[in-house]
Short mmCIF file of C-alpha atoms and ligand atoms in Angstrom, two decimals:
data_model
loop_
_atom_site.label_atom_id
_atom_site.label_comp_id
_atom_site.label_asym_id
_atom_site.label_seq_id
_atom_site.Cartn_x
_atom_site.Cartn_y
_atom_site.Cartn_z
CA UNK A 1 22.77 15.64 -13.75
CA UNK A 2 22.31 18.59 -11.31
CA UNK A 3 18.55 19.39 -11.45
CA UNK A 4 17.26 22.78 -8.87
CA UNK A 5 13.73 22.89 -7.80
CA UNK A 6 12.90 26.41 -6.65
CA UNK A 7 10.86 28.08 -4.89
CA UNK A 8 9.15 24.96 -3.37
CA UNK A 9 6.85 24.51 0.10
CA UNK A 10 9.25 21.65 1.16
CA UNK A 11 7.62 18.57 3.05
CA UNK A 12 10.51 18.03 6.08
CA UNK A 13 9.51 15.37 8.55
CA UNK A 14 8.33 18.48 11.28
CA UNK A 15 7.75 21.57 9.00
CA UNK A 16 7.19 23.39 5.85
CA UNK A 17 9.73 25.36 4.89
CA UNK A 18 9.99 27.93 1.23
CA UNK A 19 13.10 27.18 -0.18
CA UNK A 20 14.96 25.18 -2.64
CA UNK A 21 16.32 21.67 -3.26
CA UNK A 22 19.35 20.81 -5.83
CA UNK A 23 20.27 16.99 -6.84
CA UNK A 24 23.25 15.63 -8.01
CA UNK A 25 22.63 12.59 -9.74
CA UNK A 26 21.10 10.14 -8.23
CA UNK A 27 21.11 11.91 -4.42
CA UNK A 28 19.65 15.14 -3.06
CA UNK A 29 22.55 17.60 -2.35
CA UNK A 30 21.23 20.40 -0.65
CA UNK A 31 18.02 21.18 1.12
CA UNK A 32 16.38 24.44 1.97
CA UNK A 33 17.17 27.98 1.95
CA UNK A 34 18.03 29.75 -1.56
CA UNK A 35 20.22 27.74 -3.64
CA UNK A 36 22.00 29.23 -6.57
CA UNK A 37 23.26 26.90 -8.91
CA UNK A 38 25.80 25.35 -10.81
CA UNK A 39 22.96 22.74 -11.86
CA UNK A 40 21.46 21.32 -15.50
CA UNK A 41 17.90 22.14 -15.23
CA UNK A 42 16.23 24.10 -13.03
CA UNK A 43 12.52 23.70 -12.40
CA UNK A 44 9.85 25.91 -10.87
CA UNK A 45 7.76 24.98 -7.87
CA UNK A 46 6.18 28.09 -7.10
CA UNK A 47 3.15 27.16 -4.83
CA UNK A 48 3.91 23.25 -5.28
CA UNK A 49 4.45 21.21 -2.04
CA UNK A 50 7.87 19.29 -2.51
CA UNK A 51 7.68 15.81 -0.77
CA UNK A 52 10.07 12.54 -0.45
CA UNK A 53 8.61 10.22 -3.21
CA UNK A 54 6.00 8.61 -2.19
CA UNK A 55 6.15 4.50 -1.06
CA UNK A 56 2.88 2.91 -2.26
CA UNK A 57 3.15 -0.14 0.89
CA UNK A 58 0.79 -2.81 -0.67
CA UNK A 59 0.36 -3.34 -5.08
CA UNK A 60 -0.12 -6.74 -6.33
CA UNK A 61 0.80 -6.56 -9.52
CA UNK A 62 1.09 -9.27 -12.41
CA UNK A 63 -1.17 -11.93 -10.15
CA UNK A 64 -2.98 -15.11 -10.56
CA UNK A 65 -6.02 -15.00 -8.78
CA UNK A 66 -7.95 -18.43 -9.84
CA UNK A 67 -8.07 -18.62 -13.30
CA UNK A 68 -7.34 -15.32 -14.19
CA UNK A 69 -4.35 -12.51 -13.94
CA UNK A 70 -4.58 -8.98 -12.30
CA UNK A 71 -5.29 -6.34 -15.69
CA UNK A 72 -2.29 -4.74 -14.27
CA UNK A 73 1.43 -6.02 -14.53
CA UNK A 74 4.75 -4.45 -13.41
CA UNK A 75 5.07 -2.31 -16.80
CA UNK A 76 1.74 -0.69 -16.78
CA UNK A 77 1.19 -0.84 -13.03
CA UNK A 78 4.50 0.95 -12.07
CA UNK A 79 3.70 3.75 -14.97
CA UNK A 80 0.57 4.57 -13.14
CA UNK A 81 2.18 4.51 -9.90
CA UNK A 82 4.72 7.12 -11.04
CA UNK A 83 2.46 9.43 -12.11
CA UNK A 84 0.35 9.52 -9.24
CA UNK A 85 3.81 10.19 -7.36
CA UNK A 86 4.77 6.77 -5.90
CA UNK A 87 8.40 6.35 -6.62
CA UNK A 88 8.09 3.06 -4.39
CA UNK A 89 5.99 0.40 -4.97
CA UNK A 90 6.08 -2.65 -2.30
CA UNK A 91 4.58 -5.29 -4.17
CA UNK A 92 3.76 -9.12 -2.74
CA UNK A 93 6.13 -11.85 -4.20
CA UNK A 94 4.26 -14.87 -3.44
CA UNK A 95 5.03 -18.47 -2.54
CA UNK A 96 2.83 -20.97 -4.00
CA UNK A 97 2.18 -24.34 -2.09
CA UNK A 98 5.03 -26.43 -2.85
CA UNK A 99 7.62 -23.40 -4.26
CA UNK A 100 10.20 -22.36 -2.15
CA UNK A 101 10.93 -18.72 -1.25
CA UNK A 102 13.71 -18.03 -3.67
CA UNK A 103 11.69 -19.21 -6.46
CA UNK A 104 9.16 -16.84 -5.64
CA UNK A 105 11.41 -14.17 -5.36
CA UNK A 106 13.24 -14.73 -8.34
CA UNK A 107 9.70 -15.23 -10.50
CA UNK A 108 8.91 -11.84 -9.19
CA UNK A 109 12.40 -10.12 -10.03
CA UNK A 110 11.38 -11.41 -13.88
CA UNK A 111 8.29 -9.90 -13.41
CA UNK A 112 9.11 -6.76 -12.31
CA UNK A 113 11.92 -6.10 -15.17
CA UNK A 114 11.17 -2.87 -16.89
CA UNK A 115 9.53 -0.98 -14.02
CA UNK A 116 8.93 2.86 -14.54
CA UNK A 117 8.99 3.17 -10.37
CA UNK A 118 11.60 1.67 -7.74
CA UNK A 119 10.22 -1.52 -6.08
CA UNK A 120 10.66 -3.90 -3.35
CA UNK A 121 9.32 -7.35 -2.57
CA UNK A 122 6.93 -8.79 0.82
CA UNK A 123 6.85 -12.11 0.86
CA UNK A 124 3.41 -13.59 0.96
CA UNK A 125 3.67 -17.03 2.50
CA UNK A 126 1.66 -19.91 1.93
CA UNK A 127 3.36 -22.35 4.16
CA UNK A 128 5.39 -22.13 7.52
CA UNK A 129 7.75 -25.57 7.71
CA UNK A 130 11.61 -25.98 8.41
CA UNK A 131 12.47 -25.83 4.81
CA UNK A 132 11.00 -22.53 4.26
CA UNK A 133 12.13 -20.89 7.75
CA UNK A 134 15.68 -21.96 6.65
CA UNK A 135 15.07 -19.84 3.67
CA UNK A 136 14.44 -16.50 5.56
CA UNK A 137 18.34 -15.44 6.09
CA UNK A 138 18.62 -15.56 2.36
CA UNK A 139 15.46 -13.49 1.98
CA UNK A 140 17.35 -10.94 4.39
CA UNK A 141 20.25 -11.59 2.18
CA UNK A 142 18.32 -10.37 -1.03
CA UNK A 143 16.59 -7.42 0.88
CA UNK A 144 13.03 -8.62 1.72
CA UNK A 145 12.64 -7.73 5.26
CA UNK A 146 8.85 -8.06 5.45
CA UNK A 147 6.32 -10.99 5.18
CA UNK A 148 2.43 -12.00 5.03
CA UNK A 149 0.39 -14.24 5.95
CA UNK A 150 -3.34 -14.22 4.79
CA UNK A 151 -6.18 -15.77 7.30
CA UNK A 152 -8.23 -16.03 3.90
CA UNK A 153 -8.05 -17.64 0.51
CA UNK A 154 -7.89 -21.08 0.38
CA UNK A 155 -4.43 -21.71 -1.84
CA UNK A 156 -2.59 -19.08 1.71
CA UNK A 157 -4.77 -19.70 4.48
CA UNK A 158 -2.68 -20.48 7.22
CA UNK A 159 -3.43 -20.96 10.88
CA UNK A 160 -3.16 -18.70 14.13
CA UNK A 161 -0.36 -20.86 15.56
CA UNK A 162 1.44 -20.64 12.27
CA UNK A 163 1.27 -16.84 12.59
CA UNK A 164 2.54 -16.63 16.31
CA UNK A 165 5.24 -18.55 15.41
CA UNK A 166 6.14 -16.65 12.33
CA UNK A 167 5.67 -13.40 14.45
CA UNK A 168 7.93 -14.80 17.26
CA UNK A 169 10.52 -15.71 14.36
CA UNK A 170 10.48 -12.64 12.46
CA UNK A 171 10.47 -10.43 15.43
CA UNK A 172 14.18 -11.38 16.50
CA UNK A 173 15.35 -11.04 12.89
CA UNK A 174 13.88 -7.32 12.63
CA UNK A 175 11.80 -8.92 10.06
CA UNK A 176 7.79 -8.02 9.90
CA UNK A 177 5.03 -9.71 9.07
CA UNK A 178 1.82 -8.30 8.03
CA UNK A 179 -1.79 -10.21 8.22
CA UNK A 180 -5.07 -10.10 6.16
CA UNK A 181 -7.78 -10.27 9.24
CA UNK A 182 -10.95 -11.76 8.37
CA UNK A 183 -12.50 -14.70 9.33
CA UNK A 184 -12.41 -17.67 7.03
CA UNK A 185 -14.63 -19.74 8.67
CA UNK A 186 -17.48 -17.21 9.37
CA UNK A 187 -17.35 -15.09 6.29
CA UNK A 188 -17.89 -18.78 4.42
CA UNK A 189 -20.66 -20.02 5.98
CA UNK A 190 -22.41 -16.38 5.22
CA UNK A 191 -21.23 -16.75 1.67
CA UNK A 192 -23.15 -20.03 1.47
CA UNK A 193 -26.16 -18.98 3.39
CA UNK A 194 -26.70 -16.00 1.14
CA UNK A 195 -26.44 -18.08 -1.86
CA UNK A 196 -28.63 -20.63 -0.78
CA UNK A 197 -31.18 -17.65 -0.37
CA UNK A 198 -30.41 -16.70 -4.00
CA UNK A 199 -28.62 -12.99 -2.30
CA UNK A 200 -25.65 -13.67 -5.03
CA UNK A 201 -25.29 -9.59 -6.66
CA UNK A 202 -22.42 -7.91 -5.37
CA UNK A 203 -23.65 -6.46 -3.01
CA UNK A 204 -23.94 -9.65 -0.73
CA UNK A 205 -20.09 -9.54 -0.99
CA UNK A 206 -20.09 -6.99 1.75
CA UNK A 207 -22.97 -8.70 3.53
CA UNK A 208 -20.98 -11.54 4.07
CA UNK A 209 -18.37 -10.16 5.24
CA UNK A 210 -19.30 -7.50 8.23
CA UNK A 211 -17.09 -5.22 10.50
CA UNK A 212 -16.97 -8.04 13.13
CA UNK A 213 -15.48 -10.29 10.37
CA UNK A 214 -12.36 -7.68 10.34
CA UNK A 215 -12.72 -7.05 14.08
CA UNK A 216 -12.18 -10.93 14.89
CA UNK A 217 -8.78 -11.08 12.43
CA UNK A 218 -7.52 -8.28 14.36
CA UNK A 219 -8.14 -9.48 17.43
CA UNK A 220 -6.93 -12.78 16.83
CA UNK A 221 -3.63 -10.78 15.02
CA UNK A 222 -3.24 -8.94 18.16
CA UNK A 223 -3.44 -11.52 20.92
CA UNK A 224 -0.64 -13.68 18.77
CA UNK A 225 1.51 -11.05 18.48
CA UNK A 226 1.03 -10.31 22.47
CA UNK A 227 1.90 -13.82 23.21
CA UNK A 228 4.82 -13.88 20.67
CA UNK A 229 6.09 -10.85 21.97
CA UNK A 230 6.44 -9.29 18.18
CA UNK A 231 4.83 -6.54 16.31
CA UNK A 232 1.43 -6.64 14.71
CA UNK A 233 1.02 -5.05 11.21
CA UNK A 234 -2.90 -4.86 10.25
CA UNK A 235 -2.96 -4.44 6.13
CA UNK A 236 -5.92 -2.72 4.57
CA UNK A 237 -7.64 -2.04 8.10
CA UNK A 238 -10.98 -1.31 7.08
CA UNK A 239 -13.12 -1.02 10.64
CA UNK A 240 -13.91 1.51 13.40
CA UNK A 241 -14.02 -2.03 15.47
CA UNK A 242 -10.67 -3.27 14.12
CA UNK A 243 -9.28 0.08 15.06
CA UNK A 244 -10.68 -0.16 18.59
CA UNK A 245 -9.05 -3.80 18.77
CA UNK A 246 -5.90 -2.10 17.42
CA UNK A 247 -6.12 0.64 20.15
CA UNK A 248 -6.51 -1.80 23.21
CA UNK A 249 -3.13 -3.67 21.92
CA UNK A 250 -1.53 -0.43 22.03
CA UNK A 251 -2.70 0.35 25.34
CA UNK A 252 -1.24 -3.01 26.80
CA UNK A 253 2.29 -1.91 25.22
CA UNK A 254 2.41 -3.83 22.20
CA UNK A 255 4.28 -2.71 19.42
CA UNK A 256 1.28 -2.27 16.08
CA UNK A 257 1.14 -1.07 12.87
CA UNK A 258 -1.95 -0.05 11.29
CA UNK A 259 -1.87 0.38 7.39
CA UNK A 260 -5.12 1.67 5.99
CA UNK A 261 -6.43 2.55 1.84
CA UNK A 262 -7.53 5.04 0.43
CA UNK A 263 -10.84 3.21 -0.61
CA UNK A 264 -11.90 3.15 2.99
CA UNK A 265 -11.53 6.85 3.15
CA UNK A 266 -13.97 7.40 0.10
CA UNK A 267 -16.08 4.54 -1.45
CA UNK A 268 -18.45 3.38 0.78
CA UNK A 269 -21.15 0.10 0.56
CA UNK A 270 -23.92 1.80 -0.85
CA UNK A 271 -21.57 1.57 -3.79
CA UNK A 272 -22.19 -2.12 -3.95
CA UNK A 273 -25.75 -1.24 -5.91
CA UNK A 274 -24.28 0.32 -8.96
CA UNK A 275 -24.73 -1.42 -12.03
CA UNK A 276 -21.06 -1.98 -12.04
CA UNK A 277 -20.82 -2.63 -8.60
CA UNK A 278 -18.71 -5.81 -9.11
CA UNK A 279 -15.72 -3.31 -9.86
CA UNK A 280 -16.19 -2.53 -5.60
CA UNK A 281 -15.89 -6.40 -5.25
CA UNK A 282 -12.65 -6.24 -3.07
CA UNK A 283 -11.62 -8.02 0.37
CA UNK A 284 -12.06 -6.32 3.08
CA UNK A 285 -14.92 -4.59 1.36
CA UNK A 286 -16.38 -1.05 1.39
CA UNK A 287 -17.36 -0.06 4.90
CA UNK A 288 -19.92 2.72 5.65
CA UNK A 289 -19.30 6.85 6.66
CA UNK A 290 -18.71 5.58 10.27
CA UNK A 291 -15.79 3.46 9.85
CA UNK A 292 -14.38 6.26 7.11
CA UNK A 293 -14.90 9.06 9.99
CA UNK A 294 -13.56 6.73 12.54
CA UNK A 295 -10.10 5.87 10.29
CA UNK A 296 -9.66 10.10 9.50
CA UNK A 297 -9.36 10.58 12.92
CA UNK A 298 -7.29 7.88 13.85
CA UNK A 299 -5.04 9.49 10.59
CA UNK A 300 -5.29 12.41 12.13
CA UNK A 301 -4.39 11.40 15.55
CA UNK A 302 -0.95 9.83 14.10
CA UNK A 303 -2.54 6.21 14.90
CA UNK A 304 -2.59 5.00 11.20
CA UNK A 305 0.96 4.39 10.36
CA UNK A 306 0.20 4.35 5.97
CA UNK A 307 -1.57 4.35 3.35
CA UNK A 308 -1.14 1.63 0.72
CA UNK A 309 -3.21 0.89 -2.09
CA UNK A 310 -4.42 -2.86 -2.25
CA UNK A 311 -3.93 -2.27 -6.06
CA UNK A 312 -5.18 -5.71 -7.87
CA UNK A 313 -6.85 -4.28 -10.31
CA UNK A 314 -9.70 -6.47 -13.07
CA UNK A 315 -11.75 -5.48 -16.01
CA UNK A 316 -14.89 -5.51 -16.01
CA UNK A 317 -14.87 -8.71 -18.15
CA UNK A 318 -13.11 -10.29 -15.27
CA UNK A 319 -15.05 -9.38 -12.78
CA UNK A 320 -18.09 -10.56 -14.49
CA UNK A 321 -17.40 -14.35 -13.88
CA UNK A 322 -19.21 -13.37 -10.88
CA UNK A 323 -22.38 -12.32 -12.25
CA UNK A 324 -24.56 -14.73 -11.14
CA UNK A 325 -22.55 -15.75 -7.72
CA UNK A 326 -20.41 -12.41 -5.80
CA UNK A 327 -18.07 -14.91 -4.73
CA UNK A 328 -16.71 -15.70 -7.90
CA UNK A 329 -15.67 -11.89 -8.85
CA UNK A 330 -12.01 -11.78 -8.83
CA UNK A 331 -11.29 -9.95 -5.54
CA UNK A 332 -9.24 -6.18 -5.82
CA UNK A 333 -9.61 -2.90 -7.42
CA UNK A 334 -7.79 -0.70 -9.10
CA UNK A 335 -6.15 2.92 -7.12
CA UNK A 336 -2.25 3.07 -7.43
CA UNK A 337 -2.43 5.99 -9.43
CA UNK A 338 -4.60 7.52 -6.94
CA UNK A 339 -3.73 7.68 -3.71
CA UNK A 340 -1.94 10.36 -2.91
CA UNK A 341 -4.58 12.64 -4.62
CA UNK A 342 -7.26 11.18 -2.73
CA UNK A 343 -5.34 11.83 0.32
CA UNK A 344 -4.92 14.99 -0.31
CA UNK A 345 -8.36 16.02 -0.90
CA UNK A 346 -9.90 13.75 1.52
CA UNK A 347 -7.36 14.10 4.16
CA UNK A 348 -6.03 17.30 4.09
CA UNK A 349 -8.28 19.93 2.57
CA UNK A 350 -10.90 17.58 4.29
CA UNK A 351 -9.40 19.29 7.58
CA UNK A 352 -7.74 15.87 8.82
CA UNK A 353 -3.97 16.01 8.18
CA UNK A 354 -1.83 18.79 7.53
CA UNK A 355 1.04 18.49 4.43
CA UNK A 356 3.66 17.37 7.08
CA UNK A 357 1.16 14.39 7.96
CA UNK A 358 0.62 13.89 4.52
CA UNK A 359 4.42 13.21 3.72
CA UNK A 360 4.63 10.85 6.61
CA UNK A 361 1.38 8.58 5.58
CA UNK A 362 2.59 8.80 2.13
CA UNK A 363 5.86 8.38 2.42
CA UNK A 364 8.38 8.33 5.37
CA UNK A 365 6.48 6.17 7.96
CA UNK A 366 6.54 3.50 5.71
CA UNK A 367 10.28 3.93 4.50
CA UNK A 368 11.34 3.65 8.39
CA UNK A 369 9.35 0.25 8.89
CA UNK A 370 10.03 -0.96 5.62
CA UNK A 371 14.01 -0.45 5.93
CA UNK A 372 14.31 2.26 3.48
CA UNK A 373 15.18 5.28 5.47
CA UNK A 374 16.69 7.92 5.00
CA UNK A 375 17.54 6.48 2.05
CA UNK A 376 14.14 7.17 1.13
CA UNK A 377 11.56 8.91 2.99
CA UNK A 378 13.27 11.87 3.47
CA UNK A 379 14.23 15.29 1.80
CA UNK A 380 17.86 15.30 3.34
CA UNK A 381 21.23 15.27 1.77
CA UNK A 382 22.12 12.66 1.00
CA UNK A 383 19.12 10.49 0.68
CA UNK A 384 18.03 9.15 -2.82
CA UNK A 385 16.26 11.91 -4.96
CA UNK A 386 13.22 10.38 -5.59
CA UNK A 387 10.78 13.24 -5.26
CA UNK A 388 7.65 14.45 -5.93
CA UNK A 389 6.70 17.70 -6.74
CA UNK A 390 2.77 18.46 -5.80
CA UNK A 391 0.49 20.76 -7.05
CA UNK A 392 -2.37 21.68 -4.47
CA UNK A 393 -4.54 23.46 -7.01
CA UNK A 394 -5.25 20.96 -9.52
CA UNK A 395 -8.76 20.47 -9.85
CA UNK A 396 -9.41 17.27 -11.94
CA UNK A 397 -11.86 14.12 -11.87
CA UNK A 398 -10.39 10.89 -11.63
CA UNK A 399 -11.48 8.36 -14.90
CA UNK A 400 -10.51 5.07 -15.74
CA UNK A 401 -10.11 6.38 -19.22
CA UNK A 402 -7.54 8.87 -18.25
CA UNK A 403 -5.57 6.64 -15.52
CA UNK A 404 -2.63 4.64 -16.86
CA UNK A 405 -4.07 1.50 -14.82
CA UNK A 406 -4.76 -1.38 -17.77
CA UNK A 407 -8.01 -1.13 -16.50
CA UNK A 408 -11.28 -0.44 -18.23
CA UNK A 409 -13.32 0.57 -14.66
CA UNK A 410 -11.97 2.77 -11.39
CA UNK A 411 -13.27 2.58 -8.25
CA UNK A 412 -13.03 6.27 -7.95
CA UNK A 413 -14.91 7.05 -11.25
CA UNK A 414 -15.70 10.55 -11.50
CA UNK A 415 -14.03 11.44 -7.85
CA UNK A 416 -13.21 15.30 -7.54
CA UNK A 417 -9.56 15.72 -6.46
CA UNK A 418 -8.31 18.62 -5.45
CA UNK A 419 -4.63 18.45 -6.01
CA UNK A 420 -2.31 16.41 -8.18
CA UNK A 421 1.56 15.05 -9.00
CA UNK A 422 3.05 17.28 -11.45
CA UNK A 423 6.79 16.39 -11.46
CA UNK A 424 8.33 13.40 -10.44
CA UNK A 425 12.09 12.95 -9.95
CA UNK A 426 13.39 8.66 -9.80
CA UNK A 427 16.52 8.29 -8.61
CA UNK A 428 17.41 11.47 -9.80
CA UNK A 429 16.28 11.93 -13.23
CA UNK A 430 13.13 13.86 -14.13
CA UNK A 431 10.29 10.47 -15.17
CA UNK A 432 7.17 12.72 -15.23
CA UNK A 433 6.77 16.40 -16.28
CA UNK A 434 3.73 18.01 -16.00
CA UNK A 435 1.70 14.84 -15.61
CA UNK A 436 3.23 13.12 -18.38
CA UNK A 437 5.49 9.93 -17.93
CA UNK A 438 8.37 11.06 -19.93
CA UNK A 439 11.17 8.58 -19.06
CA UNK A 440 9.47 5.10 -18.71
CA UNK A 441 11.37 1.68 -17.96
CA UNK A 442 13.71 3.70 -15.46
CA UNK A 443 12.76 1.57 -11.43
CA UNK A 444 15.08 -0.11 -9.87
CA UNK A 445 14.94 -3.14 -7.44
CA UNK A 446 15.03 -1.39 -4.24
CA UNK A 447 17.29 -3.74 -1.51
CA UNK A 448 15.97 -3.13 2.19
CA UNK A 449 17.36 -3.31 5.23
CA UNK A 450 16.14 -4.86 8.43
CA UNK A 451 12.89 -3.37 9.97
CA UNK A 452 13.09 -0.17 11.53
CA UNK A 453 10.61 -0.45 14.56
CA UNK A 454 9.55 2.70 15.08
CA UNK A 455 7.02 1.69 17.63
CA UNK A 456 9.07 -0.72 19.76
O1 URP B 1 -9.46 -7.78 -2.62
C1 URP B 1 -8.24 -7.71 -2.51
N1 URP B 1 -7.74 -6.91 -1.62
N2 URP B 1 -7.45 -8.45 -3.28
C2 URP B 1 -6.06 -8.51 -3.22
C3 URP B 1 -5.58 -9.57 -2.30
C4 URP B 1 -5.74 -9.17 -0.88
O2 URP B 1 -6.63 -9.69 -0.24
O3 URP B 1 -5.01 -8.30 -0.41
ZN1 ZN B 2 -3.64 -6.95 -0.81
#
């Protein structure tokens, strides 16, 4: 299948550029300039931005948290994803206690059958011994290049040595590892100091965990990795004072990577006192207009490396096990849908990022870490033709009952965007037309290559 966009503003990693794009099956062909065909289908981007598909760096989809499951799995998740132009979802396989890394992996593979968006695998670890260090080549092997560790969570928690080791390790593989910053010990004792004082509404989820919570996991992060002499990754940075932590490293030459979410750009604590506030109940938690301002212009300033999601998304039924006790609400909120639309509003016609920018944070920054590029990432010939086609003047609100999330509650309820996905190519074939998923079931497992340390 040939298929021509025309007339497109296309996203190239330095420019804009009017012209037109042609496919031919599953790659992209020709790039820019006016094509004329022989092709199958043409389709019409007149005044549509046309970017590399977007690579959603952080979805946890089909996860047991506690008791319970995330709303979302791989078949509904990855629809949603699609939609909102993610063509790439990164999702965290994740090693019980006692399980071995190819089990996890291979649990996740099953779990991920009958995707409607390409996907790759982290590997969240839960412990750091011989047996499971032996097990990293094969991880290579299979295409999982990147790793976490958590400094949270009872069932992961591992320790600071563990992660300058696993730094050190990973570093001379080309490997990554990214952290959750926060710190246990601190943000438990609040947790039980608020309860004793009967402070248990959601709101004292955000109370318990402050900025210098955040600021202490990155610091920690950041003097391991100095030590180790490997790369940092922050996930879901949340803080002005993480980001300052994050700076300093930089300024001593160290090598970090700073993903942020779009619910730090938007949703702020205040949120916490909605009567469905639990639905904000999410780790690190909603920050104030500060630490939002502060992460823009760090965006903007080319210090924020991507955007993930965090999707772990909950109904409301879920997260009302915590009704009487914040603690107990299943952590995580639901957004892959949304991201790059909240980007673009908040981002860009915010006066942040320009489209070029955009495509990077969205897309090709993380396909260069992640070991994707220019496979993916990029509008060149050659490289896969997953691609998004974006339409800047789309005024819509964003509704749970309109998202494709299996989820009954959005964090972004009622949020104005300004722009949206209209056409979305997967490995070559057109998945969504107009907004509409029309060719579900069609990801693929998406084998990457080492890291590619853009900041080293
Ligand atoms: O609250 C969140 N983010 N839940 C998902 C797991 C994690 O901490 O990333
Ligand atoms: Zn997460």
């Amino acid at each position: 299948m040939r298929i021509l966009i025309k007339n497109a503003f296309l996203v190239l990693e330095d420019r804009v550029e009017l012209g037109d794009l042609l496919t031919d099956g599953r790659t992209i062909a020709q790039v820019g300039g006016v094509i004329d065909g022989p092709c199958d289908k043409v389709i019409d981007a007149k005044g549509c931005y046309v970017f590399p598909g977007f690579i959603d760096t952080h979805t946890h989809f089909d996860l047991e948290v506690g008791s319970t499951v995330t709303a979302d799995n791989f078949v509904t998740g990855t629809k949603a994803a699609v939609v909102g132009g993610t063509t790439t979802v990164l999702d965290f396989a994740t090693q019980e206690r006692g399980m071995t890394l190819m089990e996890a992996f291979h649990k996740w593979e099953n779990k991920a059958k009958n995707s409607s968006c390409n996907y790759g695998f982290h590997m969240a670890m839960s412990e750091w011994n011989d047996a499971r260090i032996a097990e990293i080549p094969l991880m290579i092997e299979n295409g999982v290049t990147s790793f976490k560790m958590y400094m949270v969570y009872d069932n992961m928690r591992l320790s600071d040595g563990v992660m300058y080791e696993a730094i050190k390790y990973l570093a001379k593989e080309d490997c990554i590892i990214g952290i959750h910053c926060e710190n246990d010990d601190i943000l438990k004792a609040r947790v039980k100091e608020l309860k004793a004082a009967g402070k248990t509404g959601s709101r004292y989820h955000a109370v318990s965990r402050p900025n210098i919570v955040e600021a202490d996991g990155v610091g920690r992060l950041m003097d391991a990795a100095y030590l180790a002499g490997g790369p940092a990754w922050v996930v879901h940075l949340s803080t002005k004072e993480g980001l300052a932590i994050a700076r300093r490293a930089r300024e001593r030459g160290q090598e970090v990577y700073l993903e942020s979410c779009p619910q730090y750009l938007v949703l702020e604590e205040s949120m916490y006192d909605a009567p469905d506030g639990a639905k904000f109940i999410m780790s690190p938690p909603l920050r104030s207009k500060d630490d939002q301002e502060a992460l823009l212009k760090a965006m903007a300033a080319g210090e924020i490396d991507w955007i993930g999601t965090d999707h772990c998304s909950f109904t409301m039924a879920q997260k009302a096990v915590g009704k009487d006790d914040f603690s107990k609400t299943p952590n995580g909120g639901a957004g892959v849908q949304n991201r790059a639309e909240i980007v673009y509003t908040r981002a860009v016609k915010g006066g942040y990022l320009d489209i070029v920018e955009m495509g990077q944070l969205l897309s090709t920054r993380a396909a260069k870490l992640f070991g994707l590029y220019p496979r993916k990432g990029a509008l060149q010939a050659g490289s896969d033709a997953d691609i998004v086609i974006f339409d800047p003047d789309a005024p819509h609100a964003i509704h749970a009952a309109t998202n494709l999330h299996n989820c009954d509650n959005s964090p972004y309820e009622g949020y104005e965007a300004a722009g949206k996905a209209r056409d979305v190519l997967l490995n070559g074939q057109l998945v969504v037309e107009n907004g509409q998923l029309v060719a579900p079931g069609k990801g693929e497992y998406v084998h990457r290559d080492r890291c590619g340390r853009y900041r080293k």
